[in-house]
Short mmCIF file of C-alpha atoms in Angstrom, two decimals:
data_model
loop_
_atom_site.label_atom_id
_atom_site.label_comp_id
_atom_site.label_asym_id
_atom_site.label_seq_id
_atom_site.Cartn_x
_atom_site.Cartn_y
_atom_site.Cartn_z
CA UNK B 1 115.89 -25.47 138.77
CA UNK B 2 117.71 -24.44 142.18
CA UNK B 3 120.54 -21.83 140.49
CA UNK B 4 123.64 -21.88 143.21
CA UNK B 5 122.61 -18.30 144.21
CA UNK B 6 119.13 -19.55 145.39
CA UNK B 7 120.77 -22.17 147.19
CA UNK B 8 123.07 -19.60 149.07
CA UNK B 9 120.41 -17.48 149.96
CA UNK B 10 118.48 -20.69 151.56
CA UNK B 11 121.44 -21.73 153.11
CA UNK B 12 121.55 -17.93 154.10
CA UNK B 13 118.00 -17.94 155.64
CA UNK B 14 118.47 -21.47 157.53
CA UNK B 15 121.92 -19.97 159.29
CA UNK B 16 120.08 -16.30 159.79
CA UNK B 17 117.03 -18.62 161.26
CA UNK B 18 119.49 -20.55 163.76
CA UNK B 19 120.87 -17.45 165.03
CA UNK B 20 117.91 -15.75 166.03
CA UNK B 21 116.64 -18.73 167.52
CA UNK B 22 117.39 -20.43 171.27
CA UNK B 23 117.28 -23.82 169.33
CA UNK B 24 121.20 -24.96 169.13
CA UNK B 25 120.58 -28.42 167.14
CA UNK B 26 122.29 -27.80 164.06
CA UNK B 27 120.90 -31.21 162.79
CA UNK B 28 116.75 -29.60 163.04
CA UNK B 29 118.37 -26.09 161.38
CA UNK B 30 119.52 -28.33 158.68
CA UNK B 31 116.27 -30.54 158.14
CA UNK B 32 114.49 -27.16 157.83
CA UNK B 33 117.55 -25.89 155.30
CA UNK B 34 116.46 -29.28 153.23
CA UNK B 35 112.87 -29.04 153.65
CA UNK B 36 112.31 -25.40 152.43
CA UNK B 37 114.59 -26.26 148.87
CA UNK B 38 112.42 -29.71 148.85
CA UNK B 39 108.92 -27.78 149.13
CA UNK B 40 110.17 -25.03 146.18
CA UNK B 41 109.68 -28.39 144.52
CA UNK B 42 106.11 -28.36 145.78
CA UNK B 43 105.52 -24.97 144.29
CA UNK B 44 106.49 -26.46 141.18
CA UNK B 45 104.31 -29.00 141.11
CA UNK B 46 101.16 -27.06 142.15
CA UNK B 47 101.95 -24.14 139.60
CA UNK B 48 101.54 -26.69 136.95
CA UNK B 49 98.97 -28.37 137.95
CA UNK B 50 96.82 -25.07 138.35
CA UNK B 51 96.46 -25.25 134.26
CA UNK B 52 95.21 -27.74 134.55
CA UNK B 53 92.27 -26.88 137.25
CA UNK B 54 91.23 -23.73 135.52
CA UNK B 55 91.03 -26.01 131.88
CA UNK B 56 88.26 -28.47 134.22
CA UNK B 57 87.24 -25.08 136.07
CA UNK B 58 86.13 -23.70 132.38
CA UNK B 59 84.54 -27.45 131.10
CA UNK B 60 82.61 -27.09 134.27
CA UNK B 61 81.32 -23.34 133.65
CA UNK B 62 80.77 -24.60 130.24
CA UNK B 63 78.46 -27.82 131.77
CA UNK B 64 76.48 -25.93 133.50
CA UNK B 65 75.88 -23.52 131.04
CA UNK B 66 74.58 -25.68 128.83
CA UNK B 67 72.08 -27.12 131.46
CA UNK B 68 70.56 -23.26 132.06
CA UNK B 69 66.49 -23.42 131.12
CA UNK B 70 66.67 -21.00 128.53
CA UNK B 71 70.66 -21.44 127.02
CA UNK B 72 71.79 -19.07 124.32
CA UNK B 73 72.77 -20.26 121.16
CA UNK B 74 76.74 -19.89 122.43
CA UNK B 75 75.36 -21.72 125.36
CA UNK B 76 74.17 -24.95 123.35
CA UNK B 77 77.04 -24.71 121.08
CA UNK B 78 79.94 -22.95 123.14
CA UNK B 79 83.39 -23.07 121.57
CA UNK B 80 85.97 -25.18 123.26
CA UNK B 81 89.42 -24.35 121.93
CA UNK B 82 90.34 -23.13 125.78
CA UNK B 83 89.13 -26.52 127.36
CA UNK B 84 90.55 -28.44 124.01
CA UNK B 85 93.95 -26.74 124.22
CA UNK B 86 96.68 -29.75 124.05
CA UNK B 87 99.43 -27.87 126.24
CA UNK B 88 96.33 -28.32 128.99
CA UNK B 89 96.08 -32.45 127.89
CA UNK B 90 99.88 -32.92 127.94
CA UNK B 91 99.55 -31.47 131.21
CA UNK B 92 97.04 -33.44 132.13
CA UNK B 93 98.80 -36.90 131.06
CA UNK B 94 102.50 -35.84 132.05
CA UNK B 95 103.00 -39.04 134.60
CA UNK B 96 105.65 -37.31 136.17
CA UNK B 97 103.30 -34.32 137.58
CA UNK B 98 100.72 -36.71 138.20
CA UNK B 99 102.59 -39.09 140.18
CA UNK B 100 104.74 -36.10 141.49
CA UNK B 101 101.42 -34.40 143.09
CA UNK B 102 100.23 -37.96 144.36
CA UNK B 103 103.33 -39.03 146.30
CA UNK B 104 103.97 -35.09 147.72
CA UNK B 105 99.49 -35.08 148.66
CA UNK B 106 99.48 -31.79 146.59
CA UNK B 107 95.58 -31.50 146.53
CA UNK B 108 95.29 -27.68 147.35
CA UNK B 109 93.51 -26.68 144.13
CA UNK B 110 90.76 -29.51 145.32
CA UNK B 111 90.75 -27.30 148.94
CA UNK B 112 90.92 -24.22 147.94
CA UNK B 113 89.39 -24.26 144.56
CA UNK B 114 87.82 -20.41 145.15
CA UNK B 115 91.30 -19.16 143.91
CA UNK B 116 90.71 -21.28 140.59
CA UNK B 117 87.71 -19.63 140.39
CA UNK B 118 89.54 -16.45 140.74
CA UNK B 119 92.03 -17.33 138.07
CA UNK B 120 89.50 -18.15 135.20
CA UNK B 121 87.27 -15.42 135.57
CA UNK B 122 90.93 -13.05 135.07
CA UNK B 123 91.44 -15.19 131.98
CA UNK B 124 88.52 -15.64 130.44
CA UNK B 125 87.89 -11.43 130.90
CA UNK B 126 91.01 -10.80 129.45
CA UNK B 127 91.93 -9.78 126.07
CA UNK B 128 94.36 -12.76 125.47
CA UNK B 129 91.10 -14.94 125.77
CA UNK B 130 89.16 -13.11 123.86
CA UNK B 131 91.91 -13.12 120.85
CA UNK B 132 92.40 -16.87 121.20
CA UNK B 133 88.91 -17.25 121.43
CA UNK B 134 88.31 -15.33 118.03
CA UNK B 135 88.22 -18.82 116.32
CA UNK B 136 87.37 -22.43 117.04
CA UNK B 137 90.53 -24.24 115.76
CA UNK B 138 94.20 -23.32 115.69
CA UNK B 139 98.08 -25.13 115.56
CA UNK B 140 99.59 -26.59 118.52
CA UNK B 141 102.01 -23.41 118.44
CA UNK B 142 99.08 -20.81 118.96
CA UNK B 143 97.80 -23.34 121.90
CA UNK B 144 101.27 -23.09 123.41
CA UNK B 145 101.58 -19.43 122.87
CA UNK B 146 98.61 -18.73 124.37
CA UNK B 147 98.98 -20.56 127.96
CA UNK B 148 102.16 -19.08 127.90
CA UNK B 149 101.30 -15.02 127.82
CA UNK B 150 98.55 -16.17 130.43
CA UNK B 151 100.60 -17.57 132.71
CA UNK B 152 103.31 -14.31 131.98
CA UNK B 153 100.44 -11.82 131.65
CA UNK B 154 97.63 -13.19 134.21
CA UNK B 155 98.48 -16.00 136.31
CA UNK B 156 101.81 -15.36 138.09
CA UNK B 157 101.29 -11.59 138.61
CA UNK B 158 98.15 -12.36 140.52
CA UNK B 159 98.02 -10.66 143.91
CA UNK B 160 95.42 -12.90 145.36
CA UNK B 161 97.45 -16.17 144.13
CA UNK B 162 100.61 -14.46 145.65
CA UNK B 163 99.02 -13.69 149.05
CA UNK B 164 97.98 -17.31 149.19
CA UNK B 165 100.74 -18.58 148.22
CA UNK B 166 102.47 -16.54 151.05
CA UNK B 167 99.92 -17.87 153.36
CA UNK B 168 100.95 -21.07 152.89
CA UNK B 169 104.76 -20.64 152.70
CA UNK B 170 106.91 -18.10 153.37
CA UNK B 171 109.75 -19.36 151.79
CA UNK B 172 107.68 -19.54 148.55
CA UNK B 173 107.87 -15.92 147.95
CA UNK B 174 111.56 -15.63 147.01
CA UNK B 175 110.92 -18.95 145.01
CA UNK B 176 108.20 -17.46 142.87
CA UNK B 177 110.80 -15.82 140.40
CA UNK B 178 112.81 -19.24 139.45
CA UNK B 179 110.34 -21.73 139.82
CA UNK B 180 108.25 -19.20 137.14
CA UNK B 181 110.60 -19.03 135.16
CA UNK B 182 111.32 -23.20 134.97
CA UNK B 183 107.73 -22.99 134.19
CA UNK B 184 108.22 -21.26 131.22
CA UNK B 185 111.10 -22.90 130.16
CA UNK B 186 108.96 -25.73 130.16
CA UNK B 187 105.70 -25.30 128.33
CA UNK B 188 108.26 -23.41 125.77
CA UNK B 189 110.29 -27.17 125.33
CA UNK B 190 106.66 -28.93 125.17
CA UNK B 191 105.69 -31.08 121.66
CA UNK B 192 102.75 -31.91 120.65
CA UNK B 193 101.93 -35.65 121.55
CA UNK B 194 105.26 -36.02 123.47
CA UNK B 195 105.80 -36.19 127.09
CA UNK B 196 108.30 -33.92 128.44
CA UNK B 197 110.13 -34.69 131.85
CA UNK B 198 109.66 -32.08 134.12
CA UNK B 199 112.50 -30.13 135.80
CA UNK B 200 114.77 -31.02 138.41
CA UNK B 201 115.16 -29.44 141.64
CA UNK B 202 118.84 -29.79 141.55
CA UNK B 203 120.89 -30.16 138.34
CA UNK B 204 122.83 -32.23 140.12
CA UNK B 205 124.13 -34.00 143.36
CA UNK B 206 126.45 -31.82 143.86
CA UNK B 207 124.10 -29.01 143.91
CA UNK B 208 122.19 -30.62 147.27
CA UNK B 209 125.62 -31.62 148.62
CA UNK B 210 126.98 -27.87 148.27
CA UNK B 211 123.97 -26.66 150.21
CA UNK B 212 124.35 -29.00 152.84
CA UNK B 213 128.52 -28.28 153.10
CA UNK B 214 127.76 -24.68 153.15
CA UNK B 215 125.52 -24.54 156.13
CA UNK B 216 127.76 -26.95 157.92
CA UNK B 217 130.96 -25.43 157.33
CA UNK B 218 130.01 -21.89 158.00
CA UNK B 219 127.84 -22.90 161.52
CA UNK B 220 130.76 -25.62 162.50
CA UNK B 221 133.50 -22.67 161.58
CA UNK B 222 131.52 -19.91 162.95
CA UNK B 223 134.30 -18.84 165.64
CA UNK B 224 137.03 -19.19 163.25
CA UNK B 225 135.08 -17.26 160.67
CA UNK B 226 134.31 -14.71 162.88
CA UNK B 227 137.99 -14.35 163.54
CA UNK B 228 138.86 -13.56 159.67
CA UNK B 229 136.94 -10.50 160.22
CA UNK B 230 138.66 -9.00 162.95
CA UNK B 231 140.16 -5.51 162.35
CA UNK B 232 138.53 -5.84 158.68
CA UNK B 233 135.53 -3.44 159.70
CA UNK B 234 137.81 -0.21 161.42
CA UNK B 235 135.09 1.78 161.06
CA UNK B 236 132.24 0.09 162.22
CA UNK B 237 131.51 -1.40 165.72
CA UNK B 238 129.58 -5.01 165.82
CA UNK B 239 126.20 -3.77 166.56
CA UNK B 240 126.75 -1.40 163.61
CA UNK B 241 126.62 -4.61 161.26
CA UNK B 242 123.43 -6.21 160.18
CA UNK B 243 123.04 -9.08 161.33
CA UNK B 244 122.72 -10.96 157.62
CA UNK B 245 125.63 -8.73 156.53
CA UNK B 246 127.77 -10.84 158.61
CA UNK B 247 126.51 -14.00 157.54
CA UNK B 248 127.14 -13.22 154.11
CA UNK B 249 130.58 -12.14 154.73
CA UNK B 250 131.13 -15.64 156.98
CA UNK B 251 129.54 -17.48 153.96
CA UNK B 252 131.68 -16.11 151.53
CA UNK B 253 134.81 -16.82 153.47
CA UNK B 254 134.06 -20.21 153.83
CA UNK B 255 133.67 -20.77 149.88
CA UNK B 256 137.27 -18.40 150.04
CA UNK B 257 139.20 -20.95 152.27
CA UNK B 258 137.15 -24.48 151.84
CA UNK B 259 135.44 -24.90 148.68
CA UNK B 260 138.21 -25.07 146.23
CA UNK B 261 136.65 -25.16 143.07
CA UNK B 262 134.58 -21.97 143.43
CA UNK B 263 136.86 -19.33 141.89
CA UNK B 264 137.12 -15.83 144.23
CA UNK B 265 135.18 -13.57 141.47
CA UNK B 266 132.66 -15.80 141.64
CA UNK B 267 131.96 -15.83 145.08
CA UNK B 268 132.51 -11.81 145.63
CA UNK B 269 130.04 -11.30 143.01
CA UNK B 270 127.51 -13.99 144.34
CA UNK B 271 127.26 -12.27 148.09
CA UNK B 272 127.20 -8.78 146.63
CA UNK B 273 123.91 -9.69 144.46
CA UNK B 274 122.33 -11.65 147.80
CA UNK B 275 123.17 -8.42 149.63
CA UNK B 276 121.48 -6.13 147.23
CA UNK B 277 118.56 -8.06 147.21
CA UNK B 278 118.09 -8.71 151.04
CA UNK B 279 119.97 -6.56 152.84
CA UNK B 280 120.70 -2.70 153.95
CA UNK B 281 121.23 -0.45 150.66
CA UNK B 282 124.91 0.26 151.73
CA UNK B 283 125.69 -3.76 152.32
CA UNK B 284 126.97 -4.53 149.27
CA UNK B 285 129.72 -1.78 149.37
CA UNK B 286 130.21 -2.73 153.19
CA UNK B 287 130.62 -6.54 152.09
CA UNK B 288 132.39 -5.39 148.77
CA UNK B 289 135.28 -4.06 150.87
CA UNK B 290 135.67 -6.58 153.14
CA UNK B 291 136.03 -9.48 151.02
CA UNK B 292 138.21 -8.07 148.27
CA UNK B 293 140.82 -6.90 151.02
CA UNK B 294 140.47 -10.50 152.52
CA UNK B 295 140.90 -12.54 148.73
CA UNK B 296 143.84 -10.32 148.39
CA UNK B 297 145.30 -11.01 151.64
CA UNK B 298 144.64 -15.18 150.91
CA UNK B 299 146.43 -15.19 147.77
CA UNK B 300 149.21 -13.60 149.12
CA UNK B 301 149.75 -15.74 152.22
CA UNK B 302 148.66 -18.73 149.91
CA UNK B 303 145.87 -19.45 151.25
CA UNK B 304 143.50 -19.76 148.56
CA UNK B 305 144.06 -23.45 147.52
CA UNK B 306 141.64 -22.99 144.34
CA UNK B 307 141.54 -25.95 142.09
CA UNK B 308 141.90 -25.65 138.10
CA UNK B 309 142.56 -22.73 136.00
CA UNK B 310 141.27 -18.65 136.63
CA UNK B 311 139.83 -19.84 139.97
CA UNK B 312 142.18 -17.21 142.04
#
Protein backbone atom coordinates (compact mmCIF):
# COMPACT_ATOMS: atom_id res chain seq x y z
CA UNK A 1 0.00 0.00 0.00
CA UNK A 2 2.73 2.64 1.28
CA UNK A 3 4.17 3.77 -2.50
CA UNK A 4 8.00 5.06 -1.72
CA UNK A 5 6.75 8.66 -2.38
CA UNK A 6 4.28 8.42 0.59
CA UNK A 7 6.93 7.13 2.61
CA UNK A 8 9.22 10.19 1.75
CA UNK A 9 6.74 12.58 2.44
CA UNK A 10 6.19 10.86 6.09
CA UNK A 11 9.66 10.69 6.55
CA UNK A 12 9.40 14.40 5.31
CA UNK A 13 6.75 15.40 7.94
CA UNK A 14 8.55 13.46 10.98
CA UNK A 15 12.06 15.51 10.09
CA UNK A 16 9.87 18.94 9.36
CA UNK A 17 8.09 17.94 12.92
CA UNK A 18 11.62 17.57 14.76
CA UNK A 19 12.75 20.80 13.55
CA UNK A 20 10.11 22.91 14.66
CA UNK A 21 10.08 21.28 17.84
CA UNK A 22 12.48 21.86 21.21
CA UNK A 23 12.31 17.98 21.55
CA UNK A 24 16.02 16.73 20.35
CA UNK A 25 15.37 12.78 20.89
CA UNK A 26 15.66 11.54 17.54
CA UNK A 27 14.58 8.05 18.91
CA UNK A 28 10.59 9.73 20.00
CA UNK A 29 10.78 11.69 16.29
CA UNK A 30 11.25 8.29 14.92
CA UNK A 31 8.52 6.30 16.99
CA UNK A 32 6.14 9.05 15.77
CA UNK A 33 7.73 8.58 11.95
CA UNK A 34 6.62 4.66 12.58
CA UNK A 35 3.48 5.26 14.27
CA UNK A 36 1.81 7.68 11.71
CA UNK A 37 2.72 4.91 8.53
CA UNK A 38 1.41 2.11 11.19
CA UNK A 39 -2.03 4.04 11.86
CA UNK A 40 -2.53 4.68 7.72
CA UNK A 41 -2.95 0.98 8.40
CA UNK A 42 -5.72 1.86 10.81
CA UNK A 43 -7.46 3.92 8.20
CA UNK A 44 -7.45 0.93 6.22
CA UNK A 45 -8.97 -1.14 8.39
CA UNK A 46 -11.82 1.20 9.47
CA UNK A 47 -12.60 2.22 5.74
CA UNK A 48 -13.48 -1.33 5.22
CA UNK A 49 -15.13 -2.08 7.90
CA UNK A 50 -17.56 1.01 7.40
CA UNK A 51 -19.37 -1.36 4.57
CA UNK A 52 -19.92 -3.23 6.58
CA UNK A 53 -21.76 -0.90 9.39
CA UNK A 54 -23.94 0.85 6.92
CA UNK A 55 -25.04 -3.03 5.43
CA UNK A 56 -26.22 -3.70 9.60
CA UNK A 57 -27.10 0.20 9.67
CA UNK A 58 -29.75 -0.60 6.66
CA UNK A 59 -30.95 -4.36 8.28
CA UNK A 60 -31.60 -2.25 11.27
CA UNK A 61 -33.72 0.61 9.42
CA UNK A 62 -35.24 -2.28 7.74
CA UNK A 63 -36.15 -4.02 11.50
CA UNK A 64 -37.67 -1.41 12.65
CA UNK A 65 -39.59 -0.70 9.81
CA UNK A 66 -41.18 -3.66 9.80
CA UNK A 67 -42.20 -3.31 13.55
CA UNK A 68 -44.09 0.32 12.66
CA UNK A 69 -48.11 -0.13 13.73
CA UNK A 70 -49.37 0.48 10.47
CA UNK A 71 -46.23 -0.91 7.90
CA UNK A 72 -46.66 -0.45 4.18
CA UNK A 73 -46.71 -3.21 2.01
CA UNK A 74 -42.70 -2.39 1.13
CA UNK A 75 -42.52 -2.26 4.83
CA UNK A 76 -43.74 -6.01 5.48
CA UNK A 77 -42.01 -7.18 2.46
CA UNK A 78 -38.95 -4.72 1.90
CA UNK A 79 -36.37 -5.84 -0.65
CA UNK A 80 -33.00 -6.81 0.63
CA UNK A 81 -30.52 -6.99 -2.23
CA UNK A 82 -28.49 -3.92 -0.35
CA UNK A 83 -28.35 -5.84 3.08
CA UNK A 84 -27.94 -9.34 0.97
CA UNK A 85 -25.10 -7.97 -1.17
CA UNK A 86 -22.10 -10.71 -0.89
CA UNK A 87 -19.15 -8.06 -1.35
CA UNK A 88 -20.86 -6.79 2.24
CA UNK A 89 -20.71 -10.84 3.64
CA UNK A 90 -17.14 -11.39 2.33
CA UNK A 91 -16.51 -8.37 4.18
CA UNK A 92 -18.07 -9.41 6.93
CA UNK A 93 -16.21 -12.97 7.17
CA UNK A 94 -12.68 -11.71 5.83
CA UNK A 95 -10.66 -13.03 9.18
CA UNK A 96 -8.00 -10.85 8.37
CA UNK A 97 -10.19 -7.46 8.87
CA UNK A 98 -11.85 -9.00 11.64
CA UNK A 99 -8.95 -10.01 13.57
CA UNK A 100 -7.09 -6.89 12.13
CA UNK A 101 -9.83 -4.44 13.84
CA UNK A 102 -9.76 -6.67 17.11
CA UNK A 103 -6.02 -6.65 17.83
CA UNK A 104 -5.66 -2.61 16.61
CA UNK A 105 -9.38 -1.88 19.17
CA UNK A 106 -10.79 -0.26 15.93
CA UNK A 107 -14.41 0.13 17.36
CA UNK A 108 -15.10 3.80 16.14
CA UNK A 109 -18.10 2.96 13.95
CA UNK A 110 -19.62 1.37 17.43
CA UNK A 111 -18.71 5.19 19.03
CA UNK A 112 -19.51 7.22 16.63
CA UNK A 113 -22.15 5.41 14.74
CA UNK A 114 -24.10 9.03 13.86
CA UNK A 115 -21.64 9.24 10.85
CA UNK A 116 -22.99 5.68 9.68
CA UNK A 117 -26.11 7.10 9.93
CA UNK A 118 -24.92 9.86 7.81
CA UNK A 119 -23.49 7.56 5.22
CA UNK A 120 -26.70 5.42 4.53
CA UNK A 121 -29.11 8.01 4.33
CA UNK A 122 -26.43 9.55 1.23
CA UNK A 123 -26.70 6.05 -0.21
CA UNK A 124 -29.84 4.98 0.07
CA UNK A 125 -31.05 8.77 -1.47
CA UNK A 126 -28.87 8.37 -4.19
CA UNK A 127 -29.49 7.34 -7.63
CA UNK A 128 -26.93 4.40 -7.56
CA UNK A 129 -29.36 2.90 -4.87
CA UNK A 130 -32.19 3.48 -6.43
CA UNK A 131 -30.81 1.69 -9.83
CA UNK A 132 -29.51 -1.27 -7.85
CA UNK A 133 -32.53 -1.30 -6.04
CA UNK A 134 -34.71 -1.52 -9.32
CA UNK A 135 -34.76 -5.37 -8.78
CA UNK A 136 -34.56 -7.96 -6.04
CA UNK A 137 -31.83 -10.32 -7.38
CA UNK A 138 -28.70 -9.77 -9.43
CA UNK A 139 -24.87 -11.53 -10.22
CA UNK A 140 -22.12 -11.21 -7.87
CA UNK A 141 -20.56 -8.70 -10.56
CA UNK A 142 -23.53 -6.11 -10.29
CA UNK A 143 -23.11 -6.56 -6.25
CA UNK A 144 -19.44 -5.69 -6.68
CA UNK A 145 -20.07 -2.94 -9.09
CA UNK A 146 -22.33 -1.39 -7.09
CA UNK A 147 -20.32 -0.99 -3.61
CA UNK A 148 -17.74 0.07 -5.74
CA UNK A 149 -19.32 3.47 -7.52
CA UNK A 150 -20.63 4.06 -3.83
CA UNK A 151 -17.65 4.03 -2.24
CA UNK A 152 -16.09 6.24 -5.60
CA UNK A 153 -19.29 8.27 -5.93
CA UNK A 154 -20.63 8.65 -2.13
CA UNK A 155 -18.54 7.41 0.53
CA UNK A 156 -14.98 8.75 0.16
CA UNK A 157 -15.98 12.22 -1.17
CA UNK A 158 -17.97 12.76 1.97
CA UNK A 159 -17.15 16.04 3.69
CA UNK A 160 -18.55 15.08 7.02
CA UNK A 161 -16.54 11.58 6.92
CA UNK A 162 -13.43 13.68 5.88
CA UNK A 163 -13.75 16.26 8.70
CA UNK A 164 -13.96 13.35 11.09
CA UNK A 165 -11.57 11.63 9.86
CA UNK A 166 -9.33 14.80 10.23
CA UNK A 167 -10.54 15.07 13.70
CA UNK A 168 -9.16 12.08 14.56
CA UNK A 169 -5.85 12.16 12.61
CA UNK A 170 -4.14 14.55 10.93
CA UNK A 171 -1.90 12.51 9.21
CA UNK A 172 -4.95 10.68 7.73
CA UNK A 173 -5.70 13.38 5.33
CA UNK A 174 -2.75 12.94 2.95
CA UNK A 175 -3.44 9.09 3.42
CA UNK A 176 -6.99 9.30 2.17
CA UNK A 177 -5.87 9.21 -1.60
CA UNK A 178 -3.73 5.73 -1.40
CA UNK A 179 -5.37 3.97 1.17
CA UNK A 180 -8.74 4.72 -1.26
CA UNK A 181 -7.38 3.67 -3.82
CA UNK A 182 -6.00 0.05 -2.12
CA UNK A 183 -9.59 -0.04 -1.32
CA UNK A 184 -10.58 -0.23 -4.64
CA UNK A 185 -8.04 -2.31 -5.79
CA UNK A 186 -9.45 -4.59 -3.46
CA UNK A 187 -13.17 -5.06 -3.70
CA UNK A 188 -12.16 -5.00 -7.65
CA UNK A 189 -9.76 -8.48 -6.90
CA UNK A 190 -12.78 -9.88 -4.61
CA UNK A 191 -14.56 -13.54 -5.74
CA UNK A 192 -17.44 -14.65 -4.85
CA UNK A 193 -17.13 -17.25 -1.92
CA UNK A 194 -13.32 -16.67 -1.67
CA UNK A 195 -11.46 -14.86 0.91
CA UNK A 196 -9.12 -12.34 -0.28
CA UNK A 197 -6.04 -11.22 1.91
CA UNK A 198 -6.12 -7.77 2.48
CA UNK A 199 -3.30 -5.36 1.57
CA UNK A 200 -0.09 -4.79 3.04
CA UNK A 201 1.16 -1.72 4.49
CA UNK A 202 4.54 -2.23 3.08
CA UNK A 203 5.28 -4.39 0.01
CA UNK A 204 8.10 -5.25 1.60
CA UNK A 205 10.82 -5.02 4.40
CA UNK A 206 12.70 -3.03 2.70
CA UNK A 207 10.05 -0.54 2.27
CA UNK A 208 9.87 0.03 6.41
CA UNK A 209 13.68 -0.23 6.51
CA UNK A 210 14.06 2.65 3.76
CA UNK A 211 11.82 4.86 5.85
CA UNK A 212 13.59 4.32 8.87
CA UNK A 213 17.33 4.87 6.96
CA UNK A 214 15.98 7.94 5.47
CA UNK A 215 15.03 9.79 8.57
CA UNK A 216 18.19 8.65 10.22
CA UNK A 217 20.58 9.44 7.67
CA UNK A 218 19.29 12.82 6.75
CA UNK A 219 18.82 13.99 10.81
CA UNK A 220 22.36 12.12 11.73
CA UNK A 221 23.94 13.95 8.39
CA UNK A 222 22.13 17.10 8.83
CA UNK A 223 25.45 19.33 9.15
CA UNK A 224 27.10 17.62 6.40
CA UNK A 225 24.01 17.91 4.28
CA UNK A 226 23.65 21.29 4.95
CA UNK A 227 27.16 21.78 3.74
CA UNK A 228 26.36 20.28 0.06
CA UNK A 229 24.23 23.23 -0.30
CA UNK A 230 26.53 25.90 0.26
CA UNK A 231 26.99 28.42 -2.60
CA UNK A 232 24.22 26.22 -4.51
CA UNK A 233 21.41 28.93 -3.72
CA UNK A 234 23.51 32.46 -5.04
CA UNK A 235 20.52 34.06 -5.20
CA UNK A 236 18.68 33.41 -2.27
CA UNK A 237 19.61 34.11 1.42
CA UNK A 238 18.59 31.23 4.16
CA UNK A 239 15.55 32.83 5.48
CA UNK A 240 14.50 33.18 1.82
CA UNK A 241 14.12 29.22 1.74
CA UNK A 242 11.13 27.44 3.08
CA UNK A 243 11.75 25.68 5.58
CA UNK A 244 10.44 22.10 3.89
CA UNK A 245 12.25 23.24 0.72
CA UNK A 246 15.37 22.50 2.48
CA UNK A 247 14.43 19.33 3.81
CA UNK A 248 13.58 18.09 0.57
CA UNK A 249 16.73 19.17 -0.94
CA UNK A 250 18.73 17.44 2.31
CA UNK A 251 16.52 14.33 1.64
CA UNK A 252 17.30 14.05 -1.77
CA UNK A 253 21.00 14.37 -1.25
CA UNK A 254 21.10 11.76 1.07
CA UNK A 255 19.38 9.16 -1.45
CA UNK A 256 22.26 11.06 -4.03
CA UNK A 257 25.33 10.05 -1.86
CA UNK A 258 23.98 6.96 0.48
CA UNK A 259 21.34 4.96 -0.96
CA UNK A 260 22.98 3.36 -3.87
CA UNK A 261 20.40 1.63 -5.55
CA UNK A 262 18.04 4.59 -6.05
CA UNK A 263 19.03 5.86 -9.51
CA UNK A 264 19.47 10.05 -9.66
CA UNK A 265 16.25 10.53 -12.08
CA UNK A 266 14.45 8.88 -9.77
CA UNK A 267 15.10 10.76 -6.87
CA UNK A 268 15.04 14.39 -8.75
CA UNK A 269 11.72 13.50 -9.96
CA UNK A 270 10.43 12.10 -6.53
CA UNK A 271 11.27 15.60 -4.48
CA UNK A 272 10.01 17.73 -7.35
CA UNK A 273 6.38 15.93 -7.15
CA UNK A 274 6.56 16.19 -2.97
CA UNK A 275 7.39 19.86 -3.60
CA UNK A 276 4.52 20.54 -5.88
CA UNK A 277 2.24 19.05 -3.69
CA UNK A 278 3.36 20.62 -0.28
CA UNK A 279 5.32 23.31 -0.82
CA UNK A 280 5.66 27.12 -2.26
CA UNK A 281 4.49 27.17 -6.11
CA UNK A 282 8.10 28.18 -7.20
CA UNK A 283 9.79 25.10 -5.02
CA UNK A 284 9.97 22.74 -7.45
CA UNK A 285 11.97 24.96 -9.92
CA UNK A 286 14.02 26.23 -6.77
CA UNK A 287 14.72 22.42 -5.81
CA UNK A 288 14.87 21.48 -9.63
CA UNK A 289 18.02 23.61 -9.94
CA UNK A 290 19.70 22.72 -7.10
CA UNK A 291 19.79 19.12 -7.35
CA UNK A 292 20.48 18.70 -11.05
CA UNK A 293 23.65 21.06 -10.67
CA UNK A 294 24.58 18.88 -7.56
CA UNK A 295 23.95 15.09 -9.53
CA UNK A 296 26.07 16.62 -12.15
CA UNK A 297 28.74 17.75 -9.96
CA UNK A 298 28.66 13.89 -8.09
CA UNK A 299 29.12 12.08 -11.19
CA UNK A 300 31.84 14.02 -12.15
CA UNK A 301 33.90 13.89 -8.95
CA UNK A 302 32.62 10.17 -8.70
CA UNK A 303 30.73 10.44 -6.16
CA UNK A 304 27.63 8.83 -7.04
CA UNK A 305 28.46 5.15 -6.16
CA UNK A 306 24.99 3.91 -7.79
CA UNK A 307 24.62 0.21 -7.92
CA UNK A 308 23.41 -1.73 -11.22
CA UNK A 309 22.67 -0.47 -14.57
CA UNK A 310 20.96 3.36 -15.65
CA UNK A 311 21.12 4.24 -11.93
CA UNK A 312 23.52 7.46 -12.69
Amino acid sequence: MLTRRHIRVKVMQSLYAYSQSENDEMRSEEKFLLKSMDEMYDLYLLLLDLFVEIRDHAADYIEKSQQKHLPSEEDRDPNRRFVDNEIFALLDQNTGLQNGLEARKLNNWKHDDEYVGILWNEIRNSEIYNEYMASRTGTFQEDKDFVIRIFKEVIAPNEKLYDYLEDKKITWVDDLPLVNTAIVKMLQKLKSGKEHALTRLFKNSDDKEYAIQLFRKTLLNDENLAAEMEGKTPNWDKERIADLDTILIKMAICEFLKFPSIPVKVTINEYLEIAKEYSTPKSSIFINGILDKLSKEYKEEGKLNKIGRGLM
